[in-house]
Coordinates of C-alpha atoms in Angstrom, one line a residue:
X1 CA -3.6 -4.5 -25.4
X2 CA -1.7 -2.1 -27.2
X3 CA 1.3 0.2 -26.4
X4 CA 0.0 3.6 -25.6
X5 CA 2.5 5.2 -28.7
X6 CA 0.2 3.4 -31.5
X7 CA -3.0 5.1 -30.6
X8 CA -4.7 7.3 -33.1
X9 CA -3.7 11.2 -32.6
X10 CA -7.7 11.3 -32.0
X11 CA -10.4 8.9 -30.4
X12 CA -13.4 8.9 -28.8
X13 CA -15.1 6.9 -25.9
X14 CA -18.1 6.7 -23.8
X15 CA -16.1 6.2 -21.2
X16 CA -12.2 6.9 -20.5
X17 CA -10.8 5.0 -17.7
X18 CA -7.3 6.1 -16.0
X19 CA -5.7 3.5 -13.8
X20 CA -6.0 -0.8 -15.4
X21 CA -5.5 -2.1 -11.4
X22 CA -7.4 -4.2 -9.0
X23 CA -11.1 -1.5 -9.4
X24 CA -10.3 -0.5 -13.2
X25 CA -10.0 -3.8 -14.5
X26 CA -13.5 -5.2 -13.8
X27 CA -14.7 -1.8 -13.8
X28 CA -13.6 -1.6 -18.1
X29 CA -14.7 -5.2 -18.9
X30 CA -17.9 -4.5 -17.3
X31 CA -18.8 -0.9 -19.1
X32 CA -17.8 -2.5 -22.3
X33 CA -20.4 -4.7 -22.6
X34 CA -22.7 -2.0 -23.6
X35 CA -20.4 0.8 -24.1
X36 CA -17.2 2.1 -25.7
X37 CA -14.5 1.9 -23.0
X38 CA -10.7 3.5 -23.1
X39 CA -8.7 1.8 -20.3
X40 CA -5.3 3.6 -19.8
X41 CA -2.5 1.6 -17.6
X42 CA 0.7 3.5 -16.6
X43 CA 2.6 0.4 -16.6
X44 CA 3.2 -2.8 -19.0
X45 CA 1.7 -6.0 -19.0
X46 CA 1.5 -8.5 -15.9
X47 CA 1.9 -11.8 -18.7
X48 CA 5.3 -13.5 -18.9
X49 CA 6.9 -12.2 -15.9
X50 CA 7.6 -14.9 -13.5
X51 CA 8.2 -12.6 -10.9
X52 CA 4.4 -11.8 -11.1
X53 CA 3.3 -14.6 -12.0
X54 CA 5.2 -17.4 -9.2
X55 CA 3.9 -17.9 -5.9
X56 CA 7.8 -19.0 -4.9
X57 CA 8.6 -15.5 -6.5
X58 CA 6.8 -13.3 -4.3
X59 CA 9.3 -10.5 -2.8
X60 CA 11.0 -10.1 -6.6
X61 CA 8.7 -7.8 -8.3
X62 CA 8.9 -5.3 -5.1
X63 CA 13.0 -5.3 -4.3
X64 CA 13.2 -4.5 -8.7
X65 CA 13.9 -0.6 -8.7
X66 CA 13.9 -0.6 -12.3
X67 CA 12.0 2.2 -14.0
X68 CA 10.0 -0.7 -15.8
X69 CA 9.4 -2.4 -12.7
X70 CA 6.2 -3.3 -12.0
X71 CA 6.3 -2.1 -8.7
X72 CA 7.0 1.4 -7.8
X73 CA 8.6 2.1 -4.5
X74 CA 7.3 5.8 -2.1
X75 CA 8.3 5.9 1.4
X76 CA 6.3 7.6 3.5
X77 CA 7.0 10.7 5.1
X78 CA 6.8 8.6 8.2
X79 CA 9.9 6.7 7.2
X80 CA 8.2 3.0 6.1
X81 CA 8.8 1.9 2.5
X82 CA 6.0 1.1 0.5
X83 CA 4.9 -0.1 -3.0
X84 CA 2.8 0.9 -5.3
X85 CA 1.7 -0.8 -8.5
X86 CA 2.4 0.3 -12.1
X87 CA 1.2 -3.2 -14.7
X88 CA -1.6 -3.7 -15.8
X89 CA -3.6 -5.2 -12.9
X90 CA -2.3 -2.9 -10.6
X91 CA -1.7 -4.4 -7.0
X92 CA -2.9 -7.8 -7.4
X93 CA 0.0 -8.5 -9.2
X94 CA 2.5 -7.7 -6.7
X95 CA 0.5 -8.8 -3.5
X96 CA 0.4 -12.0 -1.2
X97 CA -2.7 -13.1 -2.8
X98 CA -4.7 -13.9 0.1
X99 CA -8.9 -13.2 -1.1
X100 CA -11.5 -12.4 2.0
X101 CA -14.5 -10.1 1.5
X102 CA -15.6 -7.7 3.8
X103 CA -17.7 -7.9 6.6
X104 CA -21.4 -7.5 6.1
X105 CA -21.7 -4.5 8.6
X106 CA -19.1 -2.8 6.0
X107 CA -21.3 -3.3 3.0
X108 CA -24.0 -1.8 5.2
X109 CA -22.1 1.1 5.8
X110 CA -21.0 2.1 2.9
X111 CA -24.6 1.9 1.6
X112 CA -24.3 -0.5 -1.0
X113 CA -27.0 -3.1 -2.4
X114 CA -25.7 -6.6 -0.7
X115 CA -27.4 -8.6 -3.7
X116 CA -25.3 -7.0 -6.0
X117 CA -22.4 -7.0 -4.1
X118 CA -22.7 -10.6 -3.3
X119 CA -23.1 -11.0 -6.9
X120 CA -20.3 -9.0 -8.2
X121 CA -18.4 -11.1 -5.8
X122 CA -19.0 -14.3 -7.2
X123 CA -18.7 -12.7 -10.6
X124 CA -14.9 -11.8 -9.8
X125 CA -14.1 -15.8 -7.6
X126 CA -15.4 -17.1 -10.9
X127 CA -12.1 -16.3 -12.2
X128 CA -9.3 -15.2 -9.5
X129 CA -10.1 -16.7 -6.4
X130 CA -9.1 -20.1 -5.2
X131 CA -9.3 -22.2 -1.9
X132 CA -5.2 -22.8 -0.9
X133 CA -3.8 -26.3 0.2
X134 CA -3.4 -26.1 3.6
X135 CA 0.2 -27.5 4.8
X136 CA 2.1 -28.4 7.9
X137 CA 3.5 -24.8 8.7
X138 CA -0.1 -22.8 7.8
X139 CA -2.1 -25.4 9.9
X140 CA 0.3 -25.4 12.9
X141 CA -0.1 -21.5 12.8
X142 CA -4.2 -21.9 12.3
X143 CA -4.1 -24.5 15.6
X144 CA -2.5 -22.5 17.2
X145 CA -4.8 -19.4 17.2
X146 CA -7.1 -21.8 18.5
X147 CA -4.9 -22.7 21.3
X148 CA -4.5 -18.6 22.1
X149 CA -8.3 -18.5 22.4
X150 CA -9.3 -17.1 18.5
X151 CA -12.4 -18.6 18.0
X152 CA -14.6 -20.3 16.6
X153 CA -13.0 -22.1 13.9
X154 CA -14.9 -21.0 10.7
X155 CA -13.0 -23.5 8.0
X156 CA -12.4 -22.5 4.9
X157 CA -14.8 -19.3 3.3
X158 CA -14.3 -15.8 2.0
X159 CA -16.6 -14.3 4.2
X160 CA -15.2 -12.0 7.2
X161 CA -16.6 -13.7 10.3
X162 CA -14.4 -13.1 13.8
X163 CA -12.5 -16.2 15.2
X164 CA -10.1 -18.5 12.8
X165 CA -10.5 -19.1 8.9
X166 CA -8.7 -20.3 5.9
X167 CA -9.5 -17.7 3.5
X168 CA -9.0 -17.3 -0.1
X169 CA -6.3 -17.0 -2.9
X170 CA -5.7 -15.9 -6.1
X171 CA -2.9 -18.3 -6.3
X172 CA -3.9 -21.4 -8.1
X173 CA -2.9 -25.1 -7.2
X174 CA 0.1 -24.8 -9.1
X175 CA 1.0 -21.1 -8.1
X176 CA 0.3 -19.3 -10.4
X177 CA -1.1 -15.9 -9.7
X178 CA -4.9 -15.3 -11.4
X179 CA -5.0 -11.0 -11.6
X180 CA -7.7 -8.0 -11.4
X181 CA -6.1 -8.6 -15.5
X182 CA -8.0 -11.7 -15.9
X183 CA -11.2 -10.3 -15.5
X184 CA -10.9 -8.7 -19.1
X185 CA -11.9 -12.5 -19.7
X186 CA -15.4 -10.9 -19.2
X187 CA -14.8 -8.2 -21.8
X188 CA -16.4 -7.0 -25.0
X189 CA -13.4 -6.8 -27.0
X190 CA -14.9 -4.5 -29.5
X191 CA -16.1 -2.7 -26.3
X192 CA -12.6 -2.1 -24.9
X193 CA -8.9 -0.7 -25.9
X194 CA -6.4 -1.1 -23.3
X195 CA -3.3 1.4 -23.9
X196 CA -0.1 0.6 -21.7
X197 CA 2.7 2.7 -20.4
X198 CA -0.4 5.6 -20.8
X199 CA 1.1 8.0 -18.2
X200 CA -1.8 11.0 -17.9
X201 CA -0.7 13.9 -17.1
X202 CA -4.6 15.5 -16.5
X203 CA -7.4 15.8 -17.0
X204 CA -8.9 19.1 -18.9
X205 CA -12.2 20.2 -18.4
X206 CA -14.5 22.2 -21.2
X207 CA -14.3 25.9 -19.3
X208 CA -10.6 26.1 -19.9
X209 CA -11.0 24.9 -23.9
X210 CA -8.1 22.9 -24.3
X211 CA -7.8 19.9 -26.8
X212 CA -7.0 17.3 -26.0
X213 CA -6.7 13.8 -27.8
X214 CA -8.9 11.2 -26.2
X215 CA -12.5 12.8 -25.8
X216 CA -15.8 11.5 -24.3
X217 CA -18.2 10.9 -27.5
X218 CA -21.6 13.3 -26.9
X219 CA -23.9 12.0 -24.2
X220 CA -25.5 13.0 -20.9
X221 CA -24.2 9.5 -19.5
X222 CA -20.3 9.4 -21.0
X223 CA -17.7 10.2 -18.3
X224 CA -13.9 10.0 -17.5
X225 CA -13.8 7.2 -14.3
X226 CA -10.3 7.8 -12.3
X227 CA -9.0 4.4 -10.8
X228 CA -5.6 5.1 -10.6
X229 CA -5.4 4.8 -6.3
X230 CA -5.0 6.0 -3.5
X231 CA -1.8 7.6 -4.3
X232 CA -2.6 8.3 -8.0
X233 CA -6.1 9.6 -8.2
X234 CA -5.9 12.0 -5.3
X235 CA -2.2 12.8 -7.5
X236 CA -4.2 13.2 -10.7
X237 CA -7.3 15.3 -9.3
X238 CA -4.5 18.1 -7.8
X239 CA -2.7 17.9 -11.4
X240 CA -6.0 18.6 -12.9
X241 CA -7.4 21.7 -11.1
X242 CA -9.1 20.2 -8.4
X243 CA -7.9 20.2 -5.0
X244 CA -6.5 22.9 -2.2
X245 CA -6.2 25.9 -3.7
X246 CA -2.8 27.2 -1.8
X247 CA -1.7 24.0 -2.6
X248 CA -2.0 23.7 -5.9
X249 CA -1.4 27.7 -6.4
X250 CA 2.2 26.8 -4.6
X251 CA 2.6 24.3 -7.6
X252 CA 1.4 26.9 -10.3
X253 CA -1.8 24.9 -11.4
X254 CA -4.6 26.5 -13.0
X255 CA -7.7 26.3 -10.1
X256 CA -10.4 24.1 -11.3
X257 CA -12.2 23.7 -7.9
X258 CA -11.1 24.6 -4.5
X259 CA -11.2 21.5 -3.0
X260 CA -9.7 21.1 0.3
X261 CA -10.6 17.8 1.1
X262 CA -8.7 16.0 -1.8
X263 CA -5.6 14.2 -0.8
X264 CA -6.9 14.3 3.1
X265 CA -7.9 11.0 5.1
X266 CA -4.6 8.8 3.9
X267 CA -4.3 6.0 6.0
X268 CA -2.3 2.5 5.9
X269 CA -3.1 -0.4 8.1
X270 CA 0.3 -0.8 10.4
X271 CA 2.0 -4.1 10.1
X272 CA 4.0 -5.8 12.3
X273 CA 5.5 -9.2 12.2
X274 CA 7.8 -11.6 14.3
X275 CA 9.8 -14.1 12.6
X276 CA 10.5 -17.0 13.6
X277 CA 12.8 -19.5 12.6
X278 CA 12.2 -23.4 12.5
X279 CA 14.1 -26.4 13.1
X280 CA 12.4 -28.0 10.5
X281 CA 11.9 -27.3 6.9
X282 CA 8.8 -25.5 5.9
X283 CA 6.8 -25.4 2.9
X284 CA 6.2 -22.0 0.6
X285 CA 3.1 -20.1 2.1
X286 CA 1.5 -16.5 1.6
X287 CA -1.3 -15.4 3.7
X288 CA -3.7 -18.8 3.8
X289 CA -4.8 -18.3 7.5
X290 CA -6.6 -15.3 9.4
X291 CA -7.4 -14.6 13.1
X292 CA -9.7 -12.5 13.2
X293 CA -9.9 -11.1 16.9
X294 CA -12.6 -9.2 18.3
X295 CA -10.6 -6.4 19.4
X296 CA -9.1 -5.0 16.0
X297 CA -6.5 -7.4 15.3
X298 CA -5.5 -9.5 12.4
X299 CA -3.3 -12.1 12.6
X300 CA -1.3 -13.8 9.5
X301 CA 1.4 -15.8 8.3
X302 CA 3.7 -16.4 5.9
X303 CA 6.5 -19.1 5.3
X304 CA 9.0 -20.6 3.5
X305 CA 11.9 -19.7 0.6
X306 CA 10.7 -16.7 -0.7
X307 CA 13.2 -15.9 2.5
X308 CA 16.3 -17.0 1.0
X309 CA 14.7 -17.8 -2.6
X310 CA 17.6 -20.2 -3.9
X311 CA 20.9 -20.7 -4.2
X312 CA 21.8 -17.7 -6.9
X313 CA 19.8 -15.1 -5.4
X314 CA 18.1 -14.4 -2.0
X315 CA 15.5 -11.7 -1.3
X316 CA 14.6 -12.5 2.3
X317 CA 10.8 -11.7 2.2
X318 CA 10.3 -8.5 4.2
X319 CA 14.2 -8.5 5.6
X320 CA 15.5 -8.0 2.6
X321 CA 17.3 -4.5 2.6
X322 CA 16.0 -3.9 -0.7
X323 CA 12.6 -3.7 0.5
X324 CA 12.6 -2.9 4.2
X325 CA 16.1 -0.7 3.7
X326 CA 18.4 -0.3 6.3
X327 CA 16.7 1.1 9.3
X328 CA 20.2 1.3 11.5
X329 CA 22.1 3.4 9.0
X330 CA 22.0 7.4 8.8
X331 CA 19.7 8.3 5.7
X332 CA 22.7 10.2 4.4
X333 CA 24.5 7.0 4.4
X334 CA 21.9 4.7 2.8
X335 CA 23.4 4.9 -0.5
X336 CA 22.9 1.8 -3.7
X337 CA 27.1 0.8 -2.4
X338 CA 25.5 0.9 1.4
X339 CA 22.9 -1.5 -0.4
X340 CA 24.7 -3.4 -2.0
X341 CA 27.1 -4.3 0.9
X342 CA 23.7 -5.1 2.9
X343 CA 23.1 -7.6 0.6
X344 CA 26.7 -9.3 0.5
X345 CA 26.6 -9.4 3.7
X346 CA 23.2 -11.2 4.1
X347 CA 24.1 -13.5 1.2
X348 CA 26.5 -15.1 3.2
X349 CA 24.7 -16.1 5.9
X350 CA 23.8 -19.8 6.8
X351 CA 20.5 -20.3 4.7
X352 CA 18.9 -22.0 8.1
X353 CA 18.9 -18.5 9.4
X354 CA 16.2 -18.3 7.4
X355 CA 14.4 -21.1 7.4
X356 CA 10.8 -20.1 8.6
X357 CA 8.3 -17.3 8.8
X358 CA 6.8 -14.7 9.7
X359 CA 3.4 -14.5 11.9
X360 CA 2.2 -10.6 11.8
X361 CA -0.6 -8.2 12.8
X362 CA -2.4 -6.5 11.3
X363 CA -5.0 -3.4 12.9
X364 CA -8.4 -3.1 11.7
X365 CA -9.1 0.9 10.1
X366 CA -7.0 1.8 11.3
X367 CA -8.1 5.1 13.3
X368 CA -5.0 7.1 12.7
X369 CA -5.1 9.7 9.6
X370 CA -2.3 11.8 7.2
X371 CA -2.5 13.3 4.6
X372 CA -1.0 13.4 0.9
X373 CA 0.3 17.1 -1.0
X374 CA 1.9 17.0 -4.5
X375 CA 5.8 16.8 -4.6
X376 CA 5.9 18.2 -8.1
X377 CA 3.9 18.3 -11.6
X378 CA 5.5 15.2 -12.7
X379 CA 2.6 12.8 -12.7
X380 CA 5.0 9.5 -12.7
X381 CA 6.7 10.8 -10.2
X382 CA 5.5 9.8 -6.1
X383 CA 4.1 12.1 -4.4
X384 CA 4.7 12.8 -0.5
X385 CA 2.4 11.0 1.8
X386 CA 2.1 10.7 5.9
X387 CA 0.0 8.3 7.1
X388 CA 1.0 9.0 11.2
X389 CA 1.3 5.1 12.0
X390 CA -0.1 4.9 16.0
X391 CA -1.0 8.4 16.1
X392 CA -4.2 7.1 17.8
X393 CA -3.6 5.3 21.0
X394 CA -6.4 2.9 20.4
X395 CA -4.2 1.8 16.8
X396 CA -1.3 1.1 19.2
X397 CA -3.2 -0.9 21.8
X398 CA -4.7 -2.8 19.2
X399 CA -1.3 -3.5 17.9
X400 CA 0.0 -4.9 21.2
X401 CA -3.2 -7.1 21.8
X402 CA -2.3 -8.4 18.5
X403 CA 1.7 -9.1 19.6
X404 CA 0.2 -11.0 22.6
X405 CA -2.0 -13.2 20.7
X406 CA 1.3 -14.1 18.3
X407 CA 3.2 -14.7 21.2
X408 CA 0.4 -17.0 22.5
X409 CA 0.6 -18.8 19.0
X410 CA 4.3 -19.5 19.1
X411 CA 4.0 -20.8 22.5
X412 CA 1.1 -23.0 21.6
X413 CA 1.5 -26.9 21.6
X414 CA 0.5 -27.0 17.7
X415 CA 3.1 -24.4 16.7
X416 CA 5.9 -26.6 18.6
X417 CA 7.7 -28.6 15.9
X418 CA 8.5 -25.3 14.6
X419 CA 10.0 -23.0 17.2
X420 CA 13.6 -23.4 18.8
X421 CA 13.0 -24.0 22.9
X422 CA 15.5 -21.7 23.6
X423 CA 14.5 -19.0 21.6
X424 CA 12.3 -16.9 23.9
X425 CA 9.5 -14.1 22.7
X426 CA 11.8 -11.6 24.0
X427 CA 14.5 -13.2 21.7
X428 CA 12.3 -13.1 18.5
X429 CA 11.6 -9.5 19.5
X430 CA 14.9 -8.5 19.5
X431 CA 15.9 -9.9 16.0
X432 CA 13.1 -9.2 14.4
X433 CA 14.1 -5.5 15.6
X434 CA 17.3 -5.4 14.1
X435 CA 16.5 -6.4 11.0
X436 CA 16.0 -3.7 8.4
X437 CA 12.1 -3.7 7.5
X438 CA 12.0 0.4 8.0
X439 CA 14.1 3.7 7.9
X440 CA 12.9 4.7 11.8
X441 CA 15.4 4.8 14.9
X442 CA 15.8 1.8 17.1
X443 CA 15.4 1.8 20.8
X444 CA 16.9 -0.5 23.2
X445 CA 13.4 -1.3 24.5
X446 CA 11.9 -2.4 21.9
X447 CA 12.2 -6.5 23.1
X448 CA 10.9 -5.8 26.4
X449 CA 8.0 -3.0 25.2
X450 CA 5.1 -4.4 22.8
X451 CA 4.6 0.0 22.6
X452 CA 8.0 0.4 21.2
X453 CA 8.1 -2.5 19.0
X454 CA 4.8 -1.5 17.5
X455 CA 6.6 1.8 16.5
X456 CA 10.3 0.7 15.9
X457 CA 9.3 -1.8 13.2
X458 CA 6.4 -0.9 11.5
X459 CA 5.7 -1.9 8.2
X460 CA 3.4 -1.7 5.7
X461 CA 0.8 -4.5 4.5
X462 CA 0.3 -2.5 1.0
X463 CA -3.3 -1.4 2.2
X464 CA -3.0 1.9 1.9
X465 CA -6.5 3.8 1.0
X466 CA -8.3 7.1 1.1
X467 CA -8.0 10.9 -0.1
X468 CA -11.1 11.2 -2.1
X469 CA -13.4 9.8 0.5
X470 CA -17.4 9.1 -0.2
X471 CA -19.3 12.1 1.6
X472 CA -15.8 14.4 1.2
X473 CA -14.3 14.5 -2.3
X474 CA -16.9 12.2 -4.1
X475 CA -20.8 11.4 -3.5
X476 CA -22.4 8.2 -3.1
X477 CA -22.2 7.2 -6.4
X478 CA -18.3 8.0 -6.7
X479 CA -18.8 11.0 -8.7
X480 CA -16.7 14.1 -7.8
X481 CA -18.4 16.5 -6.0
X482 CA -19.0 20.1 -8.0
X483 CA -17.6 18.5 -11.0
X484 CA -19.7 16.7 -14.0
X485 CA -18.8 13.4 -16.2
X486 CA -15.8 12.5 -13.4
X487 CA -16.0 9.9 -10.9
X488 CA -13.4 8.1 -8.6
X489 CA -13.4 4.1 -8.4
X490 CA -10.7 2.8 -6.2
X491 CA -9.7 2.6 -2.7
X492 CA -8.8 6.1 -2.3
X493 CA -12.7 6.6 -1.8
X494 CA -12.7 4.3 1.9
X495 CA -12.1 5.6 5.3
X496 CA -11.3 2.1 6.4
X497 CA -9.5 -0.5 4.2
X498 CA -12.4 -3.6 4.2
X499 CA -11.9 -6.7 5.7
X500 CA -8.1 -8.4 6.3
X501 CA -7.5 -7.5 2.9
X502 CA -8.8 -5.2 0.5
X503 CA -8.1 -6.6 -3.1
X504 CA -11.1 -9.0 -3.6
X505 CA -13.6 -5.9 -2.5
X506 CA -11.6 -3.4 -4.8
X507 CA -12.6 -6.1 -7.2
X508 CA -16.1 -6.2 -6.6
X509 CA -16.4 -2.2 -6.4
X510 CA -15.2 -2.4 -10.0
X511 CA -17.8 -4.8 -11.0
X512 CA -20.6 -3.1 -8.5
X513 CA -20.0 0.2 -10.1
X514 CA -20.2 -0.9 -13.7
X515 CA -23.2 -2.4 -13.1
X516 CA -24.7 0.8 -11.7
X517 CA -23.3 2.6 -14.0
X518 CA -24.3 1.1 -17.3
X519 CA -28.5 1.0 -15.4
X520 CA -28.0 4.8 -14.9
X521 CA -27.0 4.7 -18.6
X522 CA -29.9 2.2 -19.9
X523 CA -32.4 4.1 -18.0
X524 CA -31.5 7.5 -19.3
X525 CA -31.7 6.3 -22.7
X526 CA -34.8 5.2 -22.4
X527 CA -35.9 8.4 -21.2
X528 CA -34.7 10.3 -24.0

């Protein structure tokens, strides 16, 4: 790795990759065993940061507004704050860890070749993914989706199969976190150079004969591969030329390609949890256990300190004002003192306020759609996205099946040790409502209507995916359409995030595509 200021003035690749994250990672090590690769990463390295690197720590990275932070924060246009990554990595190193594939009908749909997929797979577990130790708190929560009827039991396995699993992490036994980083294990290290805090700023293209300083060697094959997200490659094709052309002639780009469809499609899977506080101590958890329902429903969990993190500092997992803000104060009014006195205040509390976890829900797709439009030229800069949480009636239903089968769960005999008696649904509800995870009003509903709680606190789950879609912006082999040499890698090509959690087939895609890629390149050598 090397800091993007020591690169040559000039150099030239086979292949330039923009965005290091969960796709671009395996996607570089895997091109540069027969190829010369450039992988540029916005951000720094994941290494030596315990706030990365410590299961206990998870919640740090995300409340850290610093401008070398290696999460960034957006909130939507719909009011819910976000994170995107910026390390080396990209959002496995700021995630809950949990690792399921997708579902086989998925891999069916999006037309790929299931040996190779199942290979790529087991190429990326080789190295990241890990069965988790299954504790008192995780296994009540796993009973207890039994009890509530989510069946069968499928034990532990990656594989997306409906009823109740233990899935996958990329936490180890000692928790530590095991990154889309790692997989440069698999690298050819004269194959690769890997540039940090590489901001790109676009991409030219021949007609406009611009120079520019890292160039694709000669070759029918040799290509620039975007796999900077779904916020940042959709970003980085409007900053280049191609994209809406009102849009872009509003921001006084030069028109590569009118291209309406780029930055459409945005969508985030709605989350909402209920936390519930225990009696009893409960050990440190991320996502180990999954209900998957047959009605579009996910259903998680999460426990333990990373809710009040120790005695010098708290960050209160997803209540924390710095990463939910403060959802009952005027925006005018949500100022760093505003903060700051959220925090105080929250500090003080009795620590077994906090002492025990969240269950949430996730909704499959979803169906509901936004969009994302340039807020300026500065490419490190966010730009505006609306992903229109519940716009779809059938999102919000699934979202209240999903409440019901929590409630269900915390009512179950299994879940018992770990649930006050005289703390009813109604009274989770309500707290849970209160607290800060979002900058959306609050109605006085909201504990007695599943509807309005869906929509007063929803979060995100960091899924966020879409605006170069397969079929609309890019062709079943990634590459943009009407363009040459420039393809899109990332989850900003799916219309629906894959499985409960995208990271371990964002993974795979990366491997999948390098594969393909370097064939198509073997094969056209030969022919020539």
């Amino acid at each position: 790795m090397h800091e993007a200021t020591s690169a040559p003035p000039i150099s030239h690749y086979d292949y330039i990759i923009v965005g290091g994250g969960t796709a671009g990672c395996p996607l570089a090590a895997t091109l540069s065993q027969n190829a010369t690769v450039l992988l540029l990463e916005r951000g720094g390295a994941p290494y030596n940061n315990p706030n990365i690197t410590h299961l206990s720590a998870f919640g740090k990275a995300l409340s850290d507004l610093s401008p070398s932070s290696p999460s960034q924060r957006f909130i939507s246009e719909d009011g819910v704050i976000n994170a995107r990554a910026r390390v080396l990595g990209g959002g496995s190193c700021i995630n809950a860890g949990f690792y399921s594939r997708a579902a086989t009908q998925y891999v069916s749909a999006a037309g790929w070749d299931g040996r190779l997929v199942n290979e790529s797979y087991r190429w990326v577990e080789e190295v990241v993914a890990f069965e988790p130790p299954m504790k008192q708190w995780q296994s009540a929560v796993r009973d207890g989706l039994l009890e509530a009827g989510v069946g069968p039991y499928n034990g532990f396995t990656y594989d997306h199969l409906v009823g109740t699993k233990v899935g996958g992490t990329i936490f180890d036994g000692e928790g530590r976190r095991h990154t889309a980083a790692n997989l440069l294990e698999y690298a050819n290290p004269n194959g690769l150079t890997v540039l940090l805090h590489a901001s790109v700023h676009k991409i030219f293209f021949r007609i406009e004969g611009t120079e520019h300083r890292a160039y694709l060697n000669n070759g029918p094959k040799n290509e620039i591969i975007i796999s900077a997200g779904a916020l940042g490659s959709p970003q980085l094709l409007m900053l280049s030329g191609v994209g809406p052309k009102d849009h872009l002639k509003a921001h006084n780009i030069t028109l590569v390609l009118d291209q309406p469809l780029v930055g459409q499609g945005m969508r985030d899977n709605p989350m909402n949890a209920i936390f519930v506080p225990s009696p009893t101590p409960v050990e440190v958890s991320l996502i180990q256990v999954v209900g998957i329902t047959r009605y579009g429903s996910y259903i998680e969990a999460a426990s333990g300190e990373h809710f009040a993190s120790g005695a010098s500092q708290r960050d209160f997992g997803m209540f924390s004002p710095k990463i939910g803000q403060l959802a009952t104060v005027p925006p005018k009014q949500r100022t760093p003192e505003a903060l700051s006195r959220a925090i105080e205040s929250m500090e003080v509390l009795d620590p077994t306020i906090f002492m025990g976890g969240f269950i949430l829900e996730k909704i499959m797709g979803p169906i509901s759609t936004g969009h994302l439009q340039l807020k300026n030229k500065n490419p490190n800069d966010n730009p505006l996205v609306t992903f229109n949480y519940f716009k779809d009636p059938q999102d919000l239903q699934r979202c209240v099946n999903g409440l019901k089968v929590i409630e269900n769960v915390i009512e179950s005999k299994a879940f018992s040790q770990f649930k006050y008696d005289n703390l009813s649904l109604p009274n989770l509800l309500n707290m849970t409502a209160k607290a800060p995870v979002n900058m959306l009003p609050r109605h006085g509903n909201a504990s007695t209507s599943l509807e309005q709680f869906c929509k007063d606190t929803v979060m995100t789950i960091w899924h966020y995916h879409g605006g170069c879609q397969v079929g609309r912006v890019v062709d079943n082999n990634y590459r943009v359409l009407g363009v040459d040499a420039l393809r899109v890698v990332d989850g900003s090509t799916f219309y629906y995030s894959p499985g409960t959690n995208p990271q371990a087939t964002l993974m795979m895609l990366g491997r999948y595509m390098g594969v393909k890629i370097l064939e198509q390149r073997i094969e056209s050598l030969q022919t020539n």
